[in-house]
mmCIF file of C-alpha atoms and ligand atoms in Angstrom:
data_model
loop_
_atom_site.group_PDB
_atom_site.id
_atom_site.type_symbol
_atom_site.label_atom_id
_atom_site.label_comp_id
_atom_site.label_asym_id
_atom_site.label_seq_id
_atom_site.Cartn_x
_atom_site.Cartn_y
_atom_site.Cartn_z
ATOM 1 C CA MET D 1 -8.550 -14.809 -19.746
ATOM 2 C CA ASN D 2 -10.068 -17.301 -17.296
ATOM 3 C CA ASP D 3 -13.832 -17.779 -17.614
ATOM 4 C CA LEU D 4 -14.623 -16.485 -14.110
ATOM 5 C CA LEU D 5 -13.103 -13.171 -15.126
ATOM 6 C CA GLN D 6 -14.680 -13.173 -18.564
ATOM 7 C CA THR D 7 -18.164 -13.215 -17.075
ATOM 8 C CA ILE D 8 -17.591 -10.013 -15.080
ATOM 9 C CA GLU D 9 -19.783 -7.229 -16.443
ATOM 10 C CA PRO D 10 -19.375 -3.571 -15.492
ATOM 11 C CA VAL D 11 -21.533 -2.383 -12.604
ATOM 12 C CA THR D 12 -22.269 1.283 -11.919
ATOM 13 C CA LEU D 13 -20.934 1.465 -8.389
ATOM 14 C CA MET D 14 -23.199 3.853 -6.454
ATOM 15 C CA GLY D 15 -22.726 2.410 -2.997
ATOM 16 C CA PRO D 16 -20.373 3.420 -0.163
ATOM 17 C CA GLY D 17 -17.319 2.244 -2.132
ATOM 18 C CA PRO D 18 -15.671 1.004 -4.185
ATOM 19 C CA SER D 19 -16.617 3.640 -6.743
ATOM 20 C CA CYS D 20 -16.387 3.450 -10.538
ATOM 21 C CA VAL D 21 -12.819 3.376 -11.824
ATOM 22 C CA HIS D 22 -11.750 5.422 -14.874
ATOM 23 C CA SER D 23 -10.495 3.314 -17.793
ATOM 24 C CA SER D 24 -7.086 5.020 -17.687
ATOM 25 C CA VAL D 25 -6.664 3.822 -14.072
ATOM 26 C CA LEU D 26 -7.536 0.262 -15.131
ATOM 27 C CA ASP D 27 -4.986 0.619 -17.962
ATOM 28 C CA ALA D 28 -2.390 1.800 -15.445
ATOM 29 C CA LEU D 29 -3.027 -1.288 -13.276
ATOM 30 C CA ALA D 30 -2.309 -3.480 -16.301
ATOM 31 C CA LYS D 31 1.118 -1.949 -17.048
ATOM 32 C CA PRO D 32 4.080 -4.332 -16.747
ATOM 33 C CA THR D 33 5.058 -5.021 -13.155
ATOM 34 C CA LEU D 34 8.448 -3.561 -12.207
ATOM 35 C CA GLY D 35 10.659 -4.569 -9.308
ATOM 36 C CA HIS D 36 9.816 -2.704 -6.115
ATOM 37 C CA LEU D 37 13.302 -1.129 -6.067
ATOM 38 C CA ASP D 38 13.427 -0.332 -9.805
ATOM 39 C CA PRO D 39 14.435 3.342 -10.280
ATOM 40 C CA ASP D 40 11.468 3.913 -12.615
ATOM 41 C CA PHE D 41 9.134 2.646 -9.927
ATOM 42 C CA ILE D 42 10.791 4.756 -7.247
ATOM 43 C CA ARG D 43 10.120 7.811 -9.428
ATOM 44 C CA ILE D 44 6.419 6.915 -9.359
ATOM 45 C CA MET D 45 6.543 6.496 -5.553
ATOM 46 C CA ASP D 46 8.082 9.952 -5.200
ATOM 47 C CA ALA D 47 5.487 11.468 -7.527
ATOM 48 C CA ILE D 48 2.643 9.924 -5.475
ATOM 49 C CA LYS D 49 3.999 11.432 -2.248
ATOM 50 C CA GLN D 50 4.044 14.859 -3.912
ATOM 51 C CA GLN D 51 0.532 14.423 -5.362
ATOM 52 C CA LEU D 52 -0.840 13.449 -1.947
ATOM 53 C CA LYS D 53 0.826 16.440 -0.297
ATOM 54 C CA THR D 54 -0.627 18.777 -2.922
ATOM 55 C CA LEU D 55 -4.160 17.419 -2.582
ATOM 56 C CA LEU D 56 -4.075 17.319 1.226
ATOM 57 C CA HIS D 57 -2.596 20.829 1.360
ATOM 58 C CA THR D 58 0.191 19.748 3.663
ATOM 59 C CA ARG D 59 3.930 20.123 3.904
ATOM 60 C CA ASN D 60 4.224 16.882 5.921
ATOM 61 C CA ALA D 61 7.284 14.938 4.725
ATOM 62 C CA LEU D 62 5.749 11.726 6.073
ATOM 63 C CA THR D 63 2.961 11.415 3.505
ATOM 64 C CA LEU D 64 2.633 8.096 1.694
ATOM 65 C CA PRO D 65 0.228 5.272 0.833
ATOM 66 C CA ILE D 66 0.146 2.331 3.244
ATOM 67 C CA SER D 67 -0.279 -1.120 1.665
ATOM 68 C CA GLY D 68 -3.778 -2.146 2.699
ATOM 69 C CA THR D 69 -7.282 -0.678 2.665
ATOM 70 C CA GLY D 70 -8.538 2.269 4.715
ATOM 71 C CA SER D 71 -8.663 0.145 7.860
ATOM 72 C CA ALA D 72 -4.905 -0.410 7.523
ATOM 73 C CA GLY D 73 -4.486 3.376 7.550
ATOM 74 C CA MET D 74 -6.629 3.578 10.690
ATOM 75 C CA GLU D 75 -4.653 0.810 12.368
ATOM 76 C CA CYS D 76 -1.343 2.369 11.246
ATOM 77 C CA SER D 77 -2.287 5.773 12.671
ATOM 78 C CA PHE D 78 -3.228 4.433 16.102
ATOM 79 C CA VAL D 79 -0.558 1.750 16.429
ATOM 80 C CA ASN D 80 2.284 4.184 15.755
ATOM 81 C CA LEU D 81 1.049 6.881 18.144
ATOM 82 C CA ILE D 82 -0.526 5.032 21.050
ATOM 83 C CA GLU D 83 1.187 3.383 23.985
ATOM 84 C CA LYS D 84 -0.496 1.658 26.919
ATOM 85 C CA ASN D 85 -2.711 3.929 29.096
ATOM 86 C CA ASP D 86 -2.379 6.944 26.774
ATOM 87 C CA PRO D 87 -5.467 9.150 27.225
ATOM 88 C CA VAL D 88 -7.415 9.276 23.965
ATOM 89 C CA LEU D 89 -10.725 10.952 23.065
ATOM 90 C CA ILE D 90 -12.786 9.495 20.230
ATOM 91 C CA LEU D 91 -15.740 11.419 18.807
ATOM 92 C CA ILE D 92 -18.373 8.955 17.649
ATOM 93 C CA ASN D 93 -21.447 9.390 15.454
ATOM 94 C CA GLY D 94 -21.362 6.226 13.378
ATOM 95 C CA VAL D 95 -19.753 2.876 12.632
ATOM 96 C CA PHE D 96 -16.299 4.179 11.781
ATOM 97 C CA GLY D 97 -15.963 6.214 14.969
ATOM 98 C CA MET D 98 -16.828 3.013 16.830
ATOM 99 C CA ARG D 99 -14.138 1.162 14.888
ATOM 100 C CA MET D 100 -11.591 3.772 16.000
ATOM 101 C CA GLN D 101 -12.664 3.174 19.602
ATOM 102 C CA ASP D 102 -12.152 -0.566 19.123
ATOM 103 C CA VAL D 103 -8.698 -0.110 17.581
ATOM 104 C CA ALA D 104 -7.534 2.293 20.323
ATOM 105 C CA THR D 105 -8.940 0.063 23.090
ATOM 106 C CA ARG D 106 -7.125 -3.015 21.719
ATOM 107 C CA LEU D 107 -3.870 -1.045 22.023
ATOM 108 C CA GLY D 108 -4.496 -0.484 25.734
ATOM 109 C CA ALA D 109 -5.232 3.240 25.452
ATOM 110 C CA ASP D 110 -7.304 4.948 28.145
ATOM 111 C CA VAL D 111 -10.225 5.697 25.808
ATOM 112 C CA ASP D 112 -12.929 8.279 26.475
ATOM 113 C CA THR D 113 -15.706 8.794 23.949
ATOM 114 C CA LEU D 114 -18.206 11.505 23.177
ATOM 115 C CA GLU D 115 -21.195 10.062 21.365
ATOM 116 C CA PHE D 116 -23.562 11.983 19.111
ATOM 117 C CA ASP D 117 -26.815 10.798 17.527
ATOM 118 C CA TRP D 118 -26.275 8.888 14.313
ATOM 119 C CA GLY D 119 -27.279 11.151 11.433
ATOM 120 C CA THR D 120 -26.171 14.328 13.263
ATOM 121 C CA PRO D 121 -22.703 15.895 13.380
ATOM 122 C CA VAL D 122 -20.225 16.131 16.249
ATOM 123 C CA ILE D 123 -20.948 19.310 18.276
ATOM 124 C CA VAL D 124 -17.811 21.420 18.690
ATOM 125 C CA ASP D 125 -18.976 23.022 21.973
ATOM 126 C CA VAL D 126 -19.424 19.610 23.571
ATOM 127 C CA VAL D 127 -15.878 18.677 22.530
ATOM 128 C CA GLN D 128 -14.569 21.966 23.935
ATOM 129 C CA LYS D 129 -16.221 21.254 27.300
ATOM 130 C CA GLN D 130 -14.619 17.820 27.468
ATOM 131 C CA LEU D 131 -11.198 19.236 26.542
ATOM 132 C CA SER D 132 -11.454 21.729 29.402
ATOM 133 C CA LYS D 133 -11.874 18.806 31.837
ATOM 134 C CA LYS D 134 -9.052 16.508 30.730
ATOM 135 C CA THR D 135 -5.873 16.614 28.663
ATOM 136 C CA TYR D 136 -5.604 14.029 25.917
ATOM 137 C CA LYS D 137 -2.676 12.737 23.923
ATOM 138 C CA LEU D 138 -4.916 12.388 20.903
ATOM 139 C CA VAL D 139 -8.403 13.348 19.709
ATOM 140 C CA ALA D 140 -9.857 11.414 16.772
ATOM 141 C CA VAL D 141 -12.819 11.995 14.487
ATOM 142 C CA VAL D 142 -14.190 10.726 11.169
ATOM 143 C CA HIS D 143 -14.493 13.557 8.626
ATOM 144 C CA ALA D 144 -17.125 11.933 6.391
ATOM 145 C CA GLU D 145 -19.054 9.305 8.390
ATOM 146 C CA THR D 146 -19.907 6.859 5.609
ATOM 147 C CA SER D 147 -22.355 4.921 7.764
ATOM 148 C CA THR D 148 -24.699 7.904 8.226
ATOM 149 C CA GLY D 149 -23.893 10.421 5.463
ATOM 150 C CA VAL D 150 -22.792 13.150 7.894
ATOM 151 C CA MET D 151 -19.901 15.617 7.489
ATOM 152 C CA ASN D 152 -18.202 16.397 10.789
ATOM 153 C CA PRO D 153 -16.813 19.881 11.568
ATOM 154 C CA VAL D 154 -13.136 18.969 11.317
ATOM 155 C CA SER D 155 -11.786 22.519 11.025
ATOM 156 C CA GLY D 156 -13.801 23.599 14.105
ATOM 157 C CA ILE D 157 -12.456 20.714 16.187
ATOM 158 C CA GLY D 158 -8.946 21.423 14.859
ATOM 159 C CA SER D 159 -9.199 25.054 16.082
ATOM 160 C CA LEU D 160 -9.818 23.778 19.630
ATOM 161 C CA LEU D 161 -6.534 21.879 19.509
ATOM 162 C CA LYS D 162 -4.296 24.539 17.937
ATOM 163 C CA ASN D 163 -1.198 25.299 20.051
ATOM 164 C CA LYS D 164 -1.946 22.317 22.298
ATOM 165 C CA GLU D 165 0.176 19.184 22.644
ATOM 166 C CA THR D 166 -2.846 17.019 21.831
ATOM 167 C CA LEU D 167 -2.604 15.391 18.406
ATOM 168 C CA PHE D 168 -5.581 15.611 16.042
ATOM 169 C CA LEU D 169 -6.311 12.444 14.069
ATOM 170 C CA VAL D 170 -8.804 12.487 11.170
ATOM 171 C CA ASP D 171 -10.322 9.649 9.149
ATOM 172 C CA ALA D 172 -10.601 11.009 5.604
ATOM 173 C CA VAL D 173 -11.399 7.691 3.925
ATOM 174 C CA THR D 174 -14.578 8.968 2.288
ATOM 175 C CA SER D 175 -13.861 12.707 2.168
ATOM 176 C CA PHE D 176 -10.446 12.776 0.454
ATOM 177 C CA GLY D 177 -10.838 13.665 -3.212
ATOM 178 C CA GLY D 178 -14.502 14.663 -2.873
ATOM 179 C CA THR D 179 -14.387 17.761 -0.704
ATOM 180 C CA ASP D 180 -11.910 20.293 0.701
ATOM 181 C CA ILE D 181 -9.250 19.122 3.132
ATOM 182 C CA PHE D 182 -6.673 21.641 4.366
ATOM 183 C CA MET D 183 -4.597 19.408 6.556
ATOM 184 C CA ASP D 184 -2.095 22.003 7.822
ATOM 185 C CA ASP D 185 -4.505 24.952 8.089
ATOM 186 C CA TRP D 186 -7.051 22.845 9.954
ATOM 187 C CA GLY D 187 -4.444 21.677 12.462
ATOM 188 C CA ILE D 188 -4.724 17.990 11.524
ATOM 189 C CA ASP D 189 -1.691 16.007 12.740
ATOM 190 C CA VAL D 190 -2.563 12.605 11.375
ATOM 191 C CA LEU D 191 -4.833 11.654 8.517
ATOM 192 C CA TYR D 192 -5.603 8.424 6.712
ATOM 193 C CA SER D 193 -7.734 7.695 3.677
ATOM 194 C CA GLY D 194 -8.525 4.920 1.217
ATOM 195 C CA THR D 195 -8.231 4.594 -2.535
ATOM 196 C CA GLN D 196 -11.656 3.155 -3.358
ATOM 197 C CA LYS D 197 -13.890 6.124 -2.588
ATOM 198 C CA CYS D 198 -13.447 9.611 -4.088
ATOM 199 C CA LEU D 199 -9.973 8.797 -5.423
ATOM 200 C CA SER D 200 -11.709 6.264 -7.714
ATOM 201 C CA CYS D 201 -9.004 3.661 -7.624
ATOM 202 C CA PRO D 202 -9.701 0.038 -6.634
ATOM 203 C CA PRO D 203 -9.424 -0.812 -2.907
ATOM 204 C CA GLY D 204 -5.977 -1.722 -1.614
ATOM 205 C CA LEU D 205 -4.054 1.368 -0.529
ATOM 206 C CA SER D 206 -4.447 3.842 2.301
ATOM 207 C CA PRO D 207 -2.795 7.267 1.955
ATOM 208 C CA VAL D 208 -1.590 8.563 5.325
ATOM 209 C CA SER D 209 0.050 11.794 6.426
ATOM 210 C CA PHE D 210 1.777 12.595 9.738
ATOM 211 C CA SER D 211 2.782 16.079 10.938
ATOM 212 C CA ARG D 212 6.175 16.893 12.468
ATOM 213 C CA ALA D 213 4.527 16.841 15.918
ATOM 214 C CA ALA D 214 3.154 13.351 15.231
ATOM 215 C CA VAL D 215 6.569 12.138 14.039
ATOM 216 C CA ASP D 216 8.111 13.557 17.241
ATOM 217 C CA VAL D 217 5.637 11.462 19.233
ATOM 218 C CA ILE D 218 6.601 8.344 17.273
ATOM 219 C CA GLU D 219 10.300 9.047 17.785
ATOM 220 C CA ALA D 220 9.796 9.560 21.540
ATOM 221 C CA ARG D 221 8.008 6.221 22.074
ATOM 222 C CA LYS D 222 9.067 4.280 25.149
ATOM 223 C CA THR D 223 7.962 0.978 23.624
ATOM 224 C CA LYS D 224 8.310 -0.568 20.172
ATOM 225 C CA VAL D 225 5.349 -0.235 17.797
ATOM 226 C CA PRO D 226 3.558 -3.531 18.503
ATOM 227 C CA ASN D 227 2.924 -4.233 14.816
ATOM 228 C CA TRP D 228 5.852 -4.895 12.481
ATOM 229 C CA TYR D 229 4.018 -4.448 9.156
ATOM 230 C CA LEU D 230 2.641 -0.983 9.996
ATOM 231 C CA ASP D 231 5.657 0.366 11.910
ATOM 232 C CA LEU D 232 6.284 3.693 10.168
ATOM 233 C CA SER D 233 9.860 3.973 11.414
ATOM 234 C CA LEU D 234 10.596 0.927 9.207
ATOM 235 C CA ILE D 235 8.303 1.845 6.307
ATOM 236 C CA MET D 236 9.907 5.319 6.056
ATOM 237 C CA ASN D 237 13.229 3.749 5.090
ATOM 238 C CA TYR D 238 11.618 2.339 1.961
ATOM 239 C CA TRP D 239 9.720 5.509 1.004
ATOM 240 C CA GLU D 240 12.450 8.099 1.743
ATOM 241 C CA GLY D 241 16.080 8.848 1.014
ATOM 242 C CA ALA D 242 18.660 8.202 -1.698
ATOM 243 C CA THR D 243 18.921 4.498 -0.910
ATOM 244 C CA ARG D 244 15.719 2.590 -0.301
ATOM 245 C CA ALA D 245 15.674 -0.291 2.157
ATOM 246 C CA TYR D 246 13.350 -3.246 1.540
ATOM 247 C CA HIS D 247 10.588 -3.476 4.113
ATOM 248 C CA HIS D 248 7.778 -5.368 2.374
ATOM 249 C CA THR D 249 7.207 -5.832 -1.347
ATOM 250 C CA ALA D 250 5.185 -2.818 -2.435
ATOM 251 C CA PRO D 251 1.935 -3.517 -4.341
ATOM 252 C CA VAL D 252 3.557 -2.142 -7.490
ATOM 253 C CA ASN D 253 0.606 -2.176 -9.900
ATOM 254 C CA MET D 254 -1.796 -0.761 -7.298
ATOM 255 C CA LEU D 255 0.575 2.163 -6.942
ATOM 256 C CA TYR D 256 0.505 2.716 -10.730
ATOM 257 C CA GLY D 257 -3.271 2.880 -10.400
ATOM 258 C CA LEU D 258 -3.139 5.382 -7.554
ATOM 259 C CA TYR D 259 -0.645 7.549 -9.443
ATOM 260 C CA GLN D 260 -2.975 7.701 -12.463
ATOM 261 C CA ALA D 261 -6.066 8.328 -10.286
ATOM 262 C CA LEU D 262 -4.335 11.263 -8.583
ATOM 263 C CA CYS D 263 -3.165 12.588 -11.981
ATOM 264 C CA LEU D 264 -6.814 12.636 -13.119
ATOM 265 C CA ILE D 265 -7.902 14.722 -10.113
ATOM 266 C CA LEU D 266 -5.026 17.139 -10.531
ATOM 267 C CA GLU D 267 -5.656 17.465 -14.293
ATOM 268 C CA GLU D 268 -9.371 18.195 -13.809
ATOM 269 C CA GLY D 269 -8.533 20.549 -10.923
ATOM 270 C CA GLU D 270 -9.690 19.899 -7.380
ATOM 271 C CA THR D 271 -12.164 22.801 -7.334
ATOM 272 C CA ARG D 272 -13.933 21.417 -10.393
ATOM 273 C CA VAL D 273 -13.855 17.896 -8.961
ATOM 274 C CA PHE D 274 -15.495 19.082 -5.724
ATOM 275 C CA GLU D 275 -18.057 21.138 -7.672
ATOM 276 C CA ARG D 276 -18.914 18.044 -9.719
ATOM 277 C CA HIS D 277 -19.526 16.088 -6.505
ATOM 278 C CA MET D 278 -21.760 18.849 -5.119
ATOM 279 C CA LYS D 279 -23.704 19.320 -8.378
ATOM 280 C CA THR D 280 -24.503 15.627 -8.770
ATOM 281 C CA HIS D 281 -25.441 15.406 -5.082
ATOM 282 C CA LEU D 282 -27.931 18.286 -5.480
ATOM 283 C CA GLN D 283 -29.274 16.696 -8.668
ATOM 284 C CA LEU D 284 -29.836 13.424 -6.786
ATOM 285 C CA VAL D 285 -31.579 15.148 -3.861
ATOM 286 C CA ARG D 286 -33.898 16.991 -6.291
ATOM 287 C CA GLU D 287 -34.739 13.876 -8.283
ATOM 288 C CA LEU D 288 -35.322 11.764 -5.166
ATOM 289 C CA ASP D 289 -37.644 14.454 -3.843
ATOM 290 C CA HIS D 290 -39.764 14.085 -7.003
ATOM 291 C CA LEU D 291 -40.001 10.368 -6.193
ATOM 292 C CA GLY D 292 -41.134 11.167 -2.644
ATOM 293 C CA ILE D 293 -37.866 9.967 -1.113
ATOM 294 C CA ARG D 294 -36.448 12.008 1.774
ATOM 295 C CA MET D 295 -32.853 12.470 2.904
ATOM 296 C CA HIS D 296 -31.844 11.117 6.314
ATOM 297 C CA VAL D 297 -29.473 13.992 7.156
ATOM 298 C CA ASP D 298 -30.095 17.773 7.453
ATOM 299 C CA ALA D 299 -28.896 19.727 4.410
ATOM 300 C CA ALA D 300 -26.356 21.676 6.505
ATOM 301 C CA CYS D 301 -24.196 18.626 7.244
ATOM 302 C CA ARG D 302 -24.924 16.248 4.349
ATOM 303 C CA LEU D 303 -22.065 14.584 2.558
ATOM 304 C CA PRO D 304 -22.079 15.233 -1.185
ATOM 305 C CA MET D 305 -20.361 11.925 -1.913
ATOM 306 C CA LEU D 306 -22.481 9.642 0.296
ATOM 307 C CA ASN D 307 -26.207 10.183 0.360
ATOM 308 C CA ALA D 308 -28.135 8.574 3.195
ATOM 309 C CA VAL D 309 -31.732 8.331 1.956
ATOM 310 C CA CYS D 310 -34.756 7.115 3.919
ATOM 311 C CA ILE D 311 -36.259 3.927 2.551
ATOM 312 C CA PRO D 312 -39.922 4.752 1.879
ATOM 313 C CA ASP D 313 -42.515 2.972 4.043
ATOM 314 C CA GLY D 314 -43.694 -0.292 2.591
ATOM 315 C CA VAL D 315 -40.674 -0.703 0.316
ATOM 316 C CA ASP D 316 -38.575 -3.870 0.618
ATOM 317 C CA ASP D 317 -34.960 -2.748 1.144
ATOM 318 C CA ALA D 318 -33.169 -5.895 -0.044
ATOM 319 C CA ASP D 319 -35.546 -6.512 -2.958
ATOM 320 C CA VAL D 320 -34.921 -3.034 -4.409
ATOM 321 C CA ARG D 321 -31.160 -3.328 -4.069
ATOM 322 C CA THR D 322 -31.142 -6.802 -5.619
ATOM 323 C CA ARG D 323 -33.287 -5.710 -8.572
ATOM 324 C CA LEU D 324 -31.135 -2.637 -9.167
ATOM 325 C CA LEU D 325 -28.072 -4.846 -9.296
ATOM 326 C CA LYS D 326 -29.502 -7.732 -11.311
ATOM 327 C CA GLN D 327 -31.678 -5.862 -13.784
ATOM 328 C CA TYR D 328 -29.904 -2.495 -14.036
ATOM 329 C CA LYS D 329 -26.313 -3.284 -13.022
ATOM 330 C CA ILE D 330 -26.384 -0.534 -10.396
ATOM 331 C CA GLU D 331 -25.064 -1.088 -6.874
ATOM 332 C CA ILE D 332 -26.329 0.995 -3.963
ATOM 333 C CA GLY D 333 -25.503 0.362 -0.299
ATOM 334 C CA ALA D 334 -27.601 -0.845 2.631
ATOM 335 C CA GLY D 335 -27.740 0.879 6.013
ATOM 336 C CA LEU D 336 -25.329 -0.262 8.722
ATOM 337 C CA GLY D 337 -25.955 -1.012 12.416
ATOM 338 C CA PRO D 338 -29.036 0.813 13.773
ATOM 339 C CA LEU D 339 -29.711 2.255 10.289
ATOM 340 C CA ALA D 340 -29.972 -1.176 8.608
ATOM 341 C CA GLY D 341 -33.326 -1.442 6.828
ATOM 342 C CA LYS D 342 -33.966 2.286 7.384
ATOM 343 C CA ILE D 343 -31.650 3.953 4.838
ATOM 344 C CA TRP D 344 -29.950 3.313 1.525
ATOM 345 C CA ARG D 345 -26.489 4.712 1.034
ATOM 346 C CA ILE D 346 -26.080 6.149 -2.447
ATOM 347 C CA GLY D 347 -22.500 6.955 -3.301
ATOM 348 C CA LEU D 348 -21.516 9.688 -5.734
ATOM 349 C CA MET D 349 -17.809 9.270 -5.277
ATOM 350 C CA GLY D 350 -15.032 10.236 -7.681
ATOM 351 C CA HIS D 351 -15.644 9.008 -11.219
ATOM 352 C CA THR D 352 -19.176 7.886 -10.211
ATOM 353 C CA ALA D 353 -20.182 11.518 -9.507
ATOM 354 C CA ARG D 354 -21.587 12.265 -12.976
ATOM 355 C CA PRO D 355 -25.065 13.511 -13.987
ATOM 356 C CA GLU D 356 -25.635 10.531 -16.292
ATOM 357 C CA ASN D 357 -25.196 8.123 -13.365
ATOM 358 C CA VAL D 358 -27.780 10.006 -11.271
ATOM 359 C CA GLU D 359 -30.163 9.909 -14.238
ATOM 360 C CA LYS D 360 -29.568 6.190 -14.740
ATOM 361 C CA LEU D 361 -30.278 5.446 -11.065
ATOM 362 C CA ILE D 362 -33.430 7.571 -11.009
ATOM 363 C CA GLN D 363 -34.804 5.850 -14.111
ATOM 364 C CA ALA D 364 -34.068 2.456 -12.540
ATOM 365 C CA LEU D 365 -35.687 3.463 -9.226
ATOM 366 C CA LYS D 366 -38.778 4.638 -11.109
ATOM 367 C CA ALA D 367 -39.035 1.198 -12.664
ATOM 368 C CA VAL D 368 -38.355 -0.733 -9.468
ATOM 369 C CA LEU D 369 -40.304 1.235 -6.830
ATOM 370 C CA PRO D 370 -44.079 1.112 -6.471
ATOM 371 C CA PRO D 371 -45.656 4.389 -7.735
ATOM 372 C CA LEU D 372 -45.778 7.210 -5.174
ATOM 373 C CA ARG D 373 -49.609 7.061 -4.878
ATOM 374 C CA ASP D 374 -49.408 3.371 -3.809
ATOM 375 C CA ARG D 375 -46.930 3.974 -0.998
HETATM 376 N N1 PLP I 1 -13.335 4.771 7.580
HETATM 377 C C1 PLP I 1 -14.417 5.131 6.858
HETATM 378 C C2 PLP I 1 -15.039 6.457 7.089
HETATM 379 C C3 PLP I 1 -14.923 4.256 5.885
HETATM 380 O O1 PLP I 1 -15.987 4.607 5.176
HETATM 381 C C4 PLP I 1 -14.301 3.003 5.700
HETATM 382 C C5 PLP I 1 -14.847 2.060 4.718
HETATM 383 O O2 PLP I 1 -15.923 2.179 4.216
HETATM 384 C C6 PLP I 1 -13.189 2.688 6.472
HETATM 385 C C7 PLP I 1 -12.734 3.586 7.417
HETATM 386 C C8 PLP I 1 -12.498 1.378 6.302
HETATM 387 O O3 PLP I 1 -11.943 1.312 5.027
HETATM 388 P P1 PLP I 1 -11.695 -0.090 4.292
HETATM 389 O O4 PLP I 1 -13.023 -0.753 4.153
HETATM 390 O O5 PLP I 1 -11.115 0.351 2.981
HETATM 391 O O6 PLP I 1 -10.747 -0.876 5.109
#
């Protein structure tokens, strides 16, 4: 192996993603590469579609992983559904809601936004009021806002849109695999995620799922999807049917990795996986409290998999993160945008969500932080 690779040492990934990857997923990535139309590979593709449907609790036929990271899933969702001047409502309480606004605006949509304080959730009543004033083609929200550590009330927003023509689009990049998602019951029409968070697979794929209503919208488009690579009407021909048509060369080994990562979640059982996320989150909150470190977000809407913690006064943000990485081989995340320098983002995602990792981080923080009495 080349020397640059030989020097890589394992890091306990406790930031906003990527998360730690199970050894069996790394083994899967190293399996021999097959041709992207090989029947054995197509069997794996079909199994992944079924696994995703099971874990998302959806019957959507159009459920598959897009080649590319979570942002590719975001781009794919908007580019297939939006045409110029389509009225769109984006609910924003962090960086990733803002990114949705950017993506929709670039496509020429007529974008309205409702903005909520960073660190607080979207308020369903405010959304309801806005929906009574104007009809939208699509309403979009981030389920787990990774930039602030807030869980948004997706099922409540979905109830507002039931039996309406408006499509409901949800970013589940950070939530999928770490907490409940009932895509069909919650009235979600379009969802995208990413592999590198609670699915505990390296970055590179973005599971997406589109309801029948969303597919009808795609089929009724007046204009061509303005992006060839993410055009689902073309991608579908590779992922569906008895004969598969080449679209682009699938990232074969990444898909082996995703298959194995999904197998692990299904084998452990999703309820137990979610309980493990919640238990380690509560352990972290307790231990941080003993160190005099407060959480940024109210308990009622905290994410279990992404903990936004207030950097104590007088503590040097970058110095602590650098020492954790260099001396203890632990990565935690910095704050983004207005929260830069104010919070750390501690990820307990997927395989990372284990009591021994919380313990390891707490011991390292004890060594790195000035004692409580000196702060
Ligand atoms: N949406 C959310 C909520 C995210 O947390 C991220 C990444 O952190 C993305 C979208 C973009 O995903 P990626 O960085 O994999 O492109």
